[in-house]
Each structure stands twice: as structure tokens, then as C-alpha cells.
C-alpha positions as a Python dict, from the first residue, in 0.01 Angstrom:
ca = {
    (1, 'M'): (0, 0, 0),
    (2, 'S'): (113, -21, -313),
    (3, 'I'): (25, 407, -360),
    (4, 'I'): (279, 435, -58),
    (5, 'F'): (494, 229, -256),
    (6, 'N'): (475, 382, -627),
    (7, 'G'): (480, 736, -446),
    (8, 'L'): (804, 689, -278),
    (9, 'N'): (987, 494, -532),
    (10, 'S'): (866, 858, -791),
    (11, 'L'): (966, 1047, -484),
    (12, 'L'): (1326, 936, -460),
    (13, 'N'): (1369, 908, -813),
    (14, 'F'): (1286, 1235, -891),
    (15, 'V'): (1533, 1351, -548),
    (16, 'F'): (1820, 1128, -752),
    (17, 'N'): (1768, 1405, -1045),
    (18, 'I'): (1844, 1668, -805),
    (19, 'T'): (2109, 1544, -623),
    (20, 'G'): (2254, 1260, -928),
    (21, 'D'): (2407, 1012, -673),
    (22, 'W'): (2151, 700, -547),
    (23, 'G'): (2299, 749, -203),
    (24, 'I'): (2262, 1086, -139),
    (25, 'A'): (1905, 1027, -274),
    (26, 'I'): (1857, 738, -7),
    (27, 'V'): (1997, 962, 323),
    (28, 'L'): (1710, 1270, 232),
    (29, 'L'): (1415, 1028, 102),
    (30, 'T'): (1493, 867, 407),
    (31, 'L'): (1532, 1250, 601),
    (32, 'F'): (1185, 1372, 440),
    (33, 'I'): (1000, 1048, 530),
    (34, 'R'): (1119, 1059, 943),
    (35, 'V'): (1073, 1461, 920),
    (36, 'I'): (674, 1403, 829),
    (37, 'L'): (628, 1094, 1064),
    (38, 'L'): (841, 1293, 1348),
    (39, 'P'): (482, 1385, 1535),
    (40, 'L'): (356, 1051, 1526),
    (41, 'S'): (662, 945, 1688),
    (42, 'I'): (721, 1228, 1974),
    (43, 'K'): (328, 1141, 2004),
    (44, 'Q'): (450, 774, 2062),
    (45, 'K'): (716, 871, 2353),
    (46, 'I'): (543, 1105, 2531),
    (47, 'N'): (210, 801, 2548),
    (48, 'L'): (477, 565, 2673),
    (49, 'N'): (624, 749, 2944),
    (50, 'K'): (238, 810, 3042),
    (51, 'Q'): (188, 479, 3086),
    (52, 'Q'): (502, 399, 3272),
    (53, 'S'): (339, 659, 3515),
    (54, 'L'): (6, 558, 3537),
    (55, 'Q'): (157, 180, 3665),
    (56, 'E'): (304, 411, 3919),
    (57, 'K'): (73, 567, 3992),
    (58, 'T'): (-134, 209, 4044),
    (59, 'E'): (103, 60, 4278),
    (60, 'A'): (73, 379, 4526),
    (61, 'L'): (-327, 330, 4473),
    (62, 'K'): (-265, -13, 4565),
    (63, 'I'): (-36, 100, 4926),
    (64, 'K'): (-278, 386, 5010),
    (65, 'Y'): (-592, 293, 4960),
    (66, 'K'): (-534, -113, 5104),
    (67, 'N'): (-778, -97, 5354),
    (68, 'N'): (-1060, 82, 5163),
    (69, 'K'): (-1157, -161, 4883),
    (70, 'K'): (-1426, 100, 4712),
    (71, 'K'): (-1217, 338, 4743),
    (72, 'L'): (-923, 168, 4546),
    (73, 'D'): (-1159, 54, 4300),
    (74, 'E'): (-1273, 366, 4205),
    (75, 'E'): (-919, 499, 4129),
    (76, 'I'): (-864, 264, 3996),
    (77, 'L'): (-1118, 304, 3745),
    (78, 'K'): (-1018, 620, 3683),
    (79, 'L'): (-684, 528, 3614),
    (80, 'Q'): (-816, 248, 3349),
    (81, 'Q'): (-976, 547, 3132),
    (82, 'E'): (-715, 747, 3151),
    (83, 'N'): (-486, 463, 3050),
    (84, 'F'): (-729, 337, 2762),
    (85, 'K'): (-676, 678, 2616),
    (86, 'T'): (-277, 690, 2612),
    (87, 'M'): (-330, 320, 2476),
    (88, 'I'): (-472, 447, 2162),
    (89, 'G'): (-251, 752, 2158),
    (90, 'C'): (32, 488, 2083),
    (91, 'L'): (-180, 286, 1830),
    (92, 'S'): (-127, 584, 1623),
    (93, 'S'): (226, 534, 1582),
    (94, 'L'): (106, 244, 1376),
    (95, 'L'): (3, 435, 1120),
    (96, 'Q'): (407, 472, 1064),
    (97, 'L'): (441, 116, 929),
    (98, 'P'): (270, 135, 630),
    (99, 'I'): (528, 423, 453),
    (100, 'I'): (836, 270, 701),
    (101, 'S'): (806, -81, 496),
    (102, 'S'): (734, 109, 199),
    (103, 'L'): (1062, 268, 201),
    (104, 'Y'): (1219, -9, 295),
    (105, 'Y'): (1105, -199, -28),
    (106, 'V'): (1151, 73, -256),
    (107, 'I'): (1527, 82, -173),
    (108, 'I'): (1561, -319, -160),
    (109, 'R'): (1415, -336, -492),
    (110, 'M'): (1578, -27, -655),
    (111, 'P'): (1706, -139, -1053),
    (112, 'V'): (2030, 65, -1085),
    (113, 'D'): (2327, -65, -1012),
    (114, 'A'): (2526, 228, -924),
    (115, 'G'): (2850, 372, -661),
    (116, 'T'): (2767, 699, -458),
    (117, 'Y'): (3015, 958, -350),
    (118, 'L'): (2909, 866, 13),
    (119, 'I'): (3104, 554, -12),
    (120, 'P'): (3370, 610, -270),
    (121, 'W'): (3514, 242, -153),
    (122, 'I'): (3233, 48, -350),
    (123, 'T'): (3081, 18, -696),
    (124, 'S'): (2787, -105, -632),
    (125, 'I'): (2514, 30, -404),
    (126, 'K'): (2343, -303, -480),
    (127, 'L'): (2640, -540, -330),
    (128, 'P'): (2714, -583, 42),
    (129, 'D'): (3007, -398, 186),
    (130, 'K'): (3339, -617, 178),
    (131, 'Y'): (3542, -385, 379),
    (132, 'F'): (3208, -441, 686),
    (133, 'I'): (3261, -55, 727),
    (134, 'L'): (2886, -21, 711),
    (135, 'P'): (2803, -295, 926),
    (136, 'F'): (3067, -151, 1182),
    (137, 'I'): (2914, 210, 1173),
    (138, 'Y'): (2572, 48, 1178),
    (139, 'I'): (2624, -136, 1512),
    (140, 'L'): (2788, 189, 1654),
    (141, 'V'): (2499, 396, 1608),
    (142, 'S'): (2223, 111, 1717),
    (143, 'L'): (2426, 118, 2000),
    (144, 'M'): (2461, 463, 2087),
    (145, 'P'): (1997, 497, 2218),
    (146, 'N'): (2128, 222, 2482),
    (147, 'L'): (2351, 402, 2628),
    (148, 'L'): (2175, 749, 2661),
    (149, 'P'): (2049, 678, 3018),
    (150, 'Y'): (2430, 713, 3138),
    (151, 'I'): (2412, 1047, 3044),
    (152, 'K'): (2261, 1208, 3367),
    (153, 'F'): (2077, 1479, 3131),
    (154, 'L'): (1962, 1265, 2908),
    (155, 'K'): (1781, 986, 3169),
    (156, 'L'): (1444, 991, 3166),
    (157, 'K'): (1313, 991, 3562),
    (158, 'K'): (1313, 625, 3706),
    (159, 'Q'): (1448, 491, 3425),
    (160, 'N'): (1682, 191, 3471),
    (161, 'N'): (2036, 153, 3279),
    (162, 'I'): (2053, -113, 3053),
    (163, 'N'): (2220, -401, 3069),
    (164, 'V'): (2501, -577, 2877),
    (165, 'S'): (2254, -844, 2762),
    (166, 'N'): (2048, -615, 2573),
    (167, 'L'): (2373, -471, 2439),
    (168, 'L'): (2489, -771, 2281),
    (169, 'V'): (2131, -900, 2149),
    (170, 'T'): (2135, -519, 1951),
    (171, 'V'): (2492, -569, 1827),
    (172, 'V'): (2409, -919, 1728),
    (173, 'F'): (2092, -834, 1573),
    (174, 'S'): (2232, -495, 1403),
    (175, 'L'): (2459, -742, 1298),
    (176, 'I'): (2276, -1022, 1117),
    (177, 'I'): (2041, -757, 929),
    (178, 'S'): (2358, -536, 781),
    (179, 'I'): (2635, -821, 716),
    (180, 'K'): (2524, -877, 394),
    (181, 'A'): (2245, -638, 371),
    (182, 'P'): (2328, -407, 21),
    (183, 'I'): (2506, -105, 34),
    (184, 'A'): (2156, 96, -38),
    (185, 'L'): (2045, -57, 245),
    (186, 'G'): (2327, 24, 435),
    (187, 'I'): (2253, 401, 403),
    (188, 'Y'): (1922, 362, 508),
    (189, 'F'): (2002, 125, 809),
    (190, 'I'): (2211, 460, 950),
    (191, 'T'): (2054, 688, 832),
    (192, 'T'): (1720, 630, 1037),
    (193, 'S'): (1911, 517, 1382),
    (194, 'L'): (2081, 829, 1321),
    (195, 'F'): (1776, 1056, 1306),
    (196, 'S'): (1657, 810, 1611),
    (197, 'L'): (1941, 906, 1838),
    (198, 'I'): (1900, 1262, 1727),
    (199, 'E'): (1517, 1215, 1782),
    (200, 'E'): (1608, 1033, 2112),
    (201, 'I'): (1795, 1270, 2308),
    (202, 'G'): (1580, 1606, 2175),
    (203, 'F'): (1282, 1386, 2368),
    (204, 'K'): (1520, 1378, 2657),
    (205, 'L'): (1596, 1716, 2656),
    (206, 'Y'): (1245, 1871, 2641),
    (207, 'Y'): (1060, 1575, 2864),
    (208, 'N'): (1349, 1622, 3136),
    (209, 'N'): (1297, 2014, 3105),
    (210, 'I'): (896, 1982, 3089),
    (211, 'T'): (945, 1777, 3447),
    (212, 'I'): (1171, 1978, 3586),
    (213, 'N'): (955, 2312, 3522),
    (214, 'K'): (661, 2099, 3686),
    (215, 'A'): (803, 1998, 4009),
}
């Protein structure tokens, strides 16, 4: 873990030496890490969708072979083997956690006390935003992925619309972690949330396109 931390810390300082702005350096480093981890993230999304599909197949088999227990057990066993492979694929996403957490600690432990061109109304990225502009932006960006199912061509097959309680949980959680957070972390939160939003939109378009072509 310390190796990853030291590596990311050195990389952040390297990017700062090029840009001359800590805020921009945080954005670029965050984007770089997310791009590196993109294949794992996409694989996780695909495996999660496969799991949902396997659950639907299991229910269909129970109906189809309700009067033939032996055949049902055989078909269920095949699906369980396929599901095990899918779960192993989902576990690969855990490789992201040490990198993402190290990036978080690199940013939160920054020793510098300076402003950034990205947010001209603040004097230090180590202080919270006293105008609460960044927390508000972060809440909006965090809500956007939850609203994607309401867009017809971005809704995955049999995906349910989000309910109001989930939206409220997202708002409260985003507010809690951002309202007192240093500007540096606010920049990280917003950057990674925007990347996740674009990644989610791209994945939905790609996955829906594959589904249409297979139909």
C-alpha cells in the first residue's frame, strides 16, 4: 500500500511541476488513474449484468422444469458454474480499491497550502468551500447517474427506475462527505464522479447496442 501511495504522491508532484497548479494536477492525476482502471471497471459492469441475466434464467428454468426436478437440478448446476465464473470476474474489481484509496490519501495529506485557478474564490485547497459551491456541484454530479434510467436509450433491459428514497440518500451522503471536506478533496470527488458518469453513459450505449445487434 505504501508503494502505491509513494508512487502516486511522486506522480502528483510531477504533474504539478508541469502544470504549476495543484487543482489541475489533482484533476489530471485522478483522470489518469481512472483511465488506467477503466478496463477493470467495465469488466465489473459486464459481469454484474451477466449475474442479473443468470438470475432471470434461473427463474425461467424453475418454471420450465417445475415438474422435472432431475432436469431442473442439471440446468441449475450449469448456471451455478457459469455464475461462479462471473463472480470471480467481479472480484477483479477489488484490485481498484488499493489504488483509489491511496489516491484519496495522497490528496488529503497534501502538505501544500495554495489556491487553484480552477476555483478562483478560494485561497487554499486545504480549506472547505465556505460558499458551498463545490458541495452543491458534487451533489448534482452524484445524482446524474441515478437519473440515467429515465433516459430511454440509456436504460438497460429490465432496469428499474430509481426511487425517491435512493435519490435522497445520495443527496445526504454526498453532502456529508463534501460539506466540510478540503477543496482538494472536493476537486477529487467531482472529477471522479464526472468520469464515472461519462463511463456509465458510454457503457449503457455500448451494452444496449450489443443487445440490439444480438436480438
